[in-house]
Every structure is written in structure tokens, then in C-alpha cells.
């Protein structure tokens, strides 16, 4: 056993990243939706070139700032996660309008699959401040940015080694692994 441990200790460090296919360069019309680096309403993910997703606290702070800037948005708390974090949704709707259908979009259900949260922050910004308010003419939007709030905060580069980005992926949360 000691010989095996000595051999492992003397071996060069292995590359522990998962083998992934080559990255395909991305180009398309949606690039126009990404805010410029100096934009005061750039989302945290955009500011980090989508390499990292914002934490629960950063996401909430960005949304509260956005809600304060627009009468189209409100934050509604609908519960608490097992570790006490608020579960909340952002309602996007035009004030004073008769009741309309509500579109529910949940992001962060699986904490490592978090691109929906980052795209949702961009969409809410564009609805509230960039002339996309016409998207609310026939329906309201109820957006849950982080449904799995506890798993979202359990970040590690080892949570999903076979997934490209972001660098700080969350982890699924079940009753067995809350400790």
C-alpha cells in the first residue's frame, strides 16, 4: 500500500478536466442583445463574459435595482428553501391593465443548468428599460430566476465536469445532501 501511495505522490499532476468536443465559435443575431461593457444595466453574467453566473445575493440585488427603476416589475416571495433562502419571482406586467394570461418561466431548477437565469435577467432588463415592453401587451410574465436556491449556492468546479460553463455551477439539492 505504501508503494502505491508513494507512486501516486510522485506521479505528475493529471489533467482532471473532462474530455469535451472542441468549442464551436458562436455567431448570430442574438449577439446584439448582449450589453456593452460600460452599460450601467449590464447583467452580472454579461459583465463576466458569461464565464460566471451571479450568486443568489448578486442576482437579488440586480433584480431589486431593476425593479426600483421600472414600474413594470415587482418581486413576489412565494416560499423559502430548506436552508431559509427566499424563493421569489419577478412579475413583469403593465400596471392598470385588465387581467391577462400569465406565462410562468422557472430557471435554476437544476442549479448547474443556470443559463436560463442569466438570459431571464437580460430579458427583464430589455422589457423594463429597452423598449421590449410590448411583450407584455397580451400576457404578464412571472419569472423565477432561482428555483433551487440552496443548490444554486453550493458551487464547485467539480459539480458538472462534463459541462462547459459557467465556472461556478451549482449542485442539485435533495433531502439526503443538505448537510
mmCIF file of C-alpha atoms in Angstrom:
data_model
loop_
_atom_site.group_PDB
_atom_site.id
_atom_site.type_symbol
_atom_site.label_atom_id
_atom_site.label_comp_id
_atom_site.label_asym_id
_atom_site.label_seq_id
_atom_site.Cartn_x
_atom_site.Cartn_y
_atom_site.Cartn_z
ATOM 1 C CA UNK A 1 0.000 0.000 0.000
ATOM 2 C CA UNK A 2 2.841 2.414 0.849
ATOM 3 C CA UNK A 3 4.451 1.742 -2.533
ATOM 4 C CA UNK A 4 1.180 2.642 -4.300
ATOM 5 C CA UNK A 5 0.812 5.862 -2.299
ATOM 6 C CA UNK A 6 4.424 6.814 -2.989
ATOM 7 C CA UNK A 7 3.938 6.175 -6.716
ATOM 8 C CA UNK A 8 0.793 8.309 -6.775
ATOM 9 C CA UNK A 9 2.517 11.126 -4.898
ATOM 10 C CA UNK A 10 5.451 11.094 -7.319
ATOM 11 C CA UNK A 11 3.293 10.999 -10.467
ATOM 12 C CA UNK A 12 2.824 14.278 -12.362
ATOM 13 C CA UNK A 13 -0.476 16.033 -11.746
ATOM 14 C CA UNK A 14 -3.123 14.698 -14.076
ATOM 15 C CA UNK A 15 -5.447 16.871 -16.111
ATOM 16 C CA UNK A 16 -8.713 16.422 -14.216
ATOM 17 C CA UNK A 17 -10.933 18.166 -16.739
ATOM 18 C CA UNK A 18 -13.425 16.092 -18.660
ATOM 19 C CA UNK A 19 -12.722 15.450 -22.332
ATOM 20 C CA UNK A 20 -15.116 17.636 -24.280
ATOM 21 C CA UNK A 21 -15.502 18.195 -28.009
ATOM 22 C CA UNK A 22 -13.904 21.333 -29.440
ATOM 23 C CA UNK A 23 -15.670 24.634 -28.805
ATOM 24 C CA UNK A 24 -17.621 25.873 -31.806
ATOM 25 C CA UNK A 25 -17.372 29.653 -32.263
ATOM 26 C CA UNK A 26 -20.737 31.305 -31.733
ATOM 27 C CA UNK A 27 -22.050 33.977 -34.076
ATOM 28 C CA UNK A 28 -25.602 35.132 -34.532
ATOM 29 C CA UNK A 29 -28.231 37.827 -34.319
ATOM 30 C CA UNK A 30 -28.639 37.339 -30.560
ATOM 31 C CA UNK A 31 -25.179 38.836 -30.007
ATOM 32 C CA UNK A 32 -26.874 42.237 -30.366
ATOM 33 C CA UNK A 33 -28.779 41.547 -27.128
ATOM 34 C CA UNK A 34 -25.605 41.418 -25.011
ATOM 35 C CA UNK A 35 -24.964 44.720 -23.231
ATOM 36 C CA UNK A 36 -21.769 46.658 -23.832
ATOM 37 C CA UNK A 37 -19.187 46.507 -21.015
ATOM 38 C CA UNK A 38 -19.816 50.138 -19.974
ATOM 39 C CA UNK A 39 -23.615 49.772 -19.935
ATOM 40 C CA UNK A 40 -24.986 50.669 -16.475
ATOM 41 C CA UNK A 41 -27.588 47.885 -16.802
ATOM 42 C CA UNK A 42 -25.223 45.117 -17.858
ATOM 43 C CA UNK A 43 -26.187 41.917 -16.060
ATOM 44 C CA UNK A 44 -23.619 40.236 -13.816
ATOM 45 C CA UNK A 45 -23.224 37.310 -16.257
ATOM 46 C CA UNK A 46 -22.687 39.674 -19.202
ATOM 47 C CA UNK A 47 -20.125 41.635 -17.181
ATOM 48 C CA UNK A 48 -18.204 38.378 -16.656
ATOM 49 C CA UNK A 49 -18.470 37.400 -20.327
ATOM 50 C CA UNK A 50 -20.825 34.574 -19.270
ATOM 51 C CA UNK A 51 -17.928 32.687 -17.643
ATOM 52 C CA UNK A 52 -19.626 33.006 -14.230
ATOM 53 C CA UNK A 53 -23.189 33.309 -13.062
ATOM 54 C CA UNK A 54 -24.090 35.681 -10.219
ATOM 55 C CA UNK A 55 -24.694 34.360 -6.724
ATOM 56 C CA UNK A 56 -28.128 34.336 -5.121
ATOM 57 C CA UNK A 57 -27.361 37.671 -3.389
ATOM 58 C CA UNK A 58 -25.972 39.282 -6.562
ATOM 59 C CA UNK A 59 -28.983 38.119 -8.568
ATOM 60 C CA UNK A 60 -31.403 39.510 -5.990
ATOM 61 C CA UNK A 61 -29.508 42.829 -5.773
ATOM 62 C CA UNK A 62 -29.564 43.247 -9.571
ATOM 63 C CA UNK A 63 -33.290 42.480 -9.703
ATOM 64 C CA UNK A 64 -34.113 44.855 -6.862
ATOM 65 C CA UNK A 65 -32.249 47.635 -8.663
ATOM 66 C CA UNK A 66 -34.143 46.802 -11.865
ATOM 67 C CA UNK A 67 -37.499 46.722 -10.055
ATOM 68 C CA UNK A 68 -36.731 50.124 -8.479
ATOM 69 C CA UNK A 69 -36.108 51.539 -11.960
ATOM 70 C CA UNK A 70 -39.266 50.237 -13.642
ATOM 71 C CA UNK A 71 -42.989 50.293 -12.792
ATOM 72 C CA UNK A 72 -43.383 47.193 -14.980
ATOM 73 C CA UNK A 73 -41.628 44.893 -12.481
ATOM 74 C CA UNK A 74 -42.325 43.662 -8.957
ATOM 75 C CA UNK A 75 -40.782 40.947 -6.782
ATOM 76 C CA UNK A 76 -43.093 38.412 -5.151
ATOM 77 C CA UNK A 77 -41.908 35.951 -2.490
ATOM 78 C CA UNK A 78 -43.641 32.566 -2.647
ATOM 79 C CA UNK A 79 -41.735 30.474 -0.118
ATOM 80 C CA UNK A 80 -38.418 29.541 1.456
ATOM 81 C CA UNK A 81 -35.825 26.936 0.566
ATOM 82 C CA UNK A 82 -34.792 24.342 3.159
ATOM 83 C CA UNK A 83 -31.827 26.480 4.252
ATOM 84 C CA UNK A 84 -34.003 29.597 4.664
ATOM 85 C CA UNK A 85 -33.384 31.489 1.405
ATOM 86 C CA UNK A 86 -36.426 33.259 -0.031
ATOM 87 C CA UNK A 87 -37.910 31.787 -3.159
ATOM 88 C CA UNK A 88 -39.150 34.648 -5.287
ATOM 89 C CA UNK A 89 -40.436 35.528 -8.704
ATOM 90 C CA UNK A 90 -40.306 38.725 -10.706
ATOM 91 C CA UNK A 91 -43.652 39.727 -12.187
ATOM 92 C CA UNK A 92 -43.477 41.743 -15.376
ATOM 93 C CA UNK A 93 -46.750 43.371 -16.336
ATOM 94 C CA UNK A 94 -48.271 46.653 -17.385
ATOM 95 C CA UNK A 95 -49.998 48.386 -14.444
ATOM 96 C CA UNK A 96 -53.708 49.113 -14.690
ATOM 97 C CA UNK A 97 -54.421 46.548 -17.377
ATOM 98 C CA UNK A 98 -57.262 44.046 -17.053
ATOM 99 C CA UNK A 99 -56.252 40.533 -16.040
ATOM 100 C CA UNK A 100 -54.248 38.731 -18.720
ATOM 101 C CA UNK A 101 -52.811 35.251 -19.034
ATOM 102 C CA UNK A 102 -49.620 34.733 -17.038
ATOM 103 C CA UNK A 103 -46.597 32.997 -18.511
ATOM 104 C CA UNK A 104 -44.538 31.216 -15.837
ATOM 105 C CA UNK A 105 -40.850 30.674 -16.551
ATOM 106 C CA UNK A 106 -38.669 28.922 -13.994
ATOM 107 C CA UNK A 107 -34.887 28.956 -14.101
ATOM 108 C CA UNK A 108 -32.350 27.363 -11.813
ATOM 109 C CA UNK A 109 -34.404 24.228 -11.260
ATOM 110 C CA UNK A 110 -31.200 22.242 -11.730
ATOM 111 C CA UNK A 111 -28.599 24.518 -10.191
ATOM 112 C CA UNK A 112 -25.867 23.598 -12.675
ATOM 113 C CA UNK A 113 -28.109 24.460 -15.635
ATOM 114 C CA UNK A 114 -28.271 28.175 -14.930
ATOM 115 C CA UNK A 115 -28.175 29.848 -18.349
ATOM 116 C CA UNK A 116 -31.938 30.435 -18.156
ATOM 117 C CA UNK A 117 -31.458 32.678 -15.126
ATOM 118 C CA UNK A 118 -28.848 34.763 -16.898
ATOM 119 C CA UNK A 119 -30.941 35.043 -20.069
ATOM 120 C CA UNK A 120 -34.006 35.911 -17.967
ATOM 121 C CA UNK A 121 -32.176 38.817 -16.324
ATOM 122 C CA UNK A 122 -31.344 40.142 -19.777
ATOM 123 C CA UNK A 123 -34.974 39.737 -20.905
ATOM 124 C CA UNK A 124 -36.340 41.540 -17.838
ATOM 125 C CA UNK A 125 -33.882 44.371 -18.390
ATOM 126 C CA UNK A 126 -34.923 44.684 -22.016
ATOM 127 C CA UNK A 127 -38.633 44.649 -21.106
ATOM 128 C CA UNK A 128 -38.202 47.211 -18.328
ATOM 129 C CA UNK A 129 -35.701 49.593 -19.901
ATOM 130 C CA UNK A 130 -35.016 48.796 -23.561
ATOM 131 C CA UNK A 131 -38.344 49.130 -25.323
ATOM 132 C CA UNK A 132 -39.434 45.495 -25.204
ATOM 133 C CA UNK A 133 -42.461 46.326 -23.016
ATOM 134 C CA UNK A 134 -44.753 45.400 -25.921
ATOM 135 C CA UNK A 135 -44.042 41.769 -24.976
ATOM 136 C CA UNK A 136 -46.427 42.419 -22.064
ATOM 137 C CA UNK A 137 -49.360 43.597 -24.207
ATOM 138 C CA UNK A 138 -51.183 40.248 -24.172
ATOM 139 C CA UNK A 139 -49.660 38.402 -21.199
ATOM 140 C CA UNK A 140 -47.774 39.000 -17.977
ATOM 141 C CA UNK A 141 -44.512 37.218 -17.230
ATOM 142 C CA UNK A 142 -43.781 35.554 -13.910
ATOM 143 C CA UNK A 143 -40.072 34.679 -13.839
ATOM 144 C CA UNK A 144 -38.473 32.566 -11.108
ATOM 145 C CA UNK A 145 -34.731 33.164 -11.519
ATOM 146 C CA UNK A 146 -33.501 30.602 -8.958
ATOM 147 C CA UNK A 147 -35.920 27.812 -8.098
ATOM 148 C CA UNK A 148 -33.265 25.611 -6.442
ATOM 149 C CA UNK A 149 -31.833 28.358 -4.227
ATOM 150 C CA UNK A 150 -29.850 26.090 -1.898
ATOM 151 C CA UNK A 151 -28.298 24.063 -4.716
ATOM 152 C CA UNK A 152 -27.516 27.301 -6.563
ATOM 153 C CA UNK A 153 -25.230 28.372 -3.723
ATOM 154 C CA UNK A 154 -23.351 25.052 -3.474
ATOM 155 C CA UNK A 155 -20.930 25.909 -6.259
ATOM 156 C CA UNK A 156 -17.867 23.964 -7.268
ATOM 157 C CA UNK A 157 -15.896 23.425 -10.466
ATOM 158 C CA UNK A 158 -16.412 19.676 -9.833
ATOM 159 C CA UNK A 159 -20.208 19.700 -9.832
ATOM 160 C CA UNK A 160 -20.502 19.140 -13.581
ATOM 161 C CA UNK A 161 -17.033 18.477 -15.008
ATOM 162 C CA UNK A 162 -18.534 17.450 -18.356
ATOM 163 C CA UNK A 163 -20.299 20.802 -18.886
ATOM 164 C CA UNK A 164 -18.796 23.948 -20.362
ATOM 165 C CA UNK A 165 -19.520 26.879 -18.134
ATOM 166 C CA UNK A 166 -20.239 28.670 -16.143
ATOM 167 C CA UNK A 167 -17.188 28.209 -13.913
ATOM 168 C CA UNK A 168 -19.321 28.342 -10.741
ATOM 169 C CA UNK A 169 -22.080 25.789 -11.318
ATOM 170 C CA UNK A 170 -24.438 24.896 -8.518
ATOM 171 C CA UNK A 171 -25.361 21.464 -7.301
ATOM 172 C CA UNK A 172 -28.650 19.598 -7.056
ATOM 173 C CA UNK A 173 -30.144 19.669 -3.589
ATOM 174 C CA UNK A 174 -32.035 16.734 -2.158
ATOM 175 C CA UNK A 175 -33.010 15.804 1.387
ATOM 176 C CA UNK A 176 -30.014 13.431 1.530
ATOM 177 C CA UNK A 177 -27.333 16.046 0.756
ATOM 178 C CA UNK A 178 -28.479 19.148 2.610
ATOM 179 C CA UNK A 179 -25.968 18.597 5.439
#
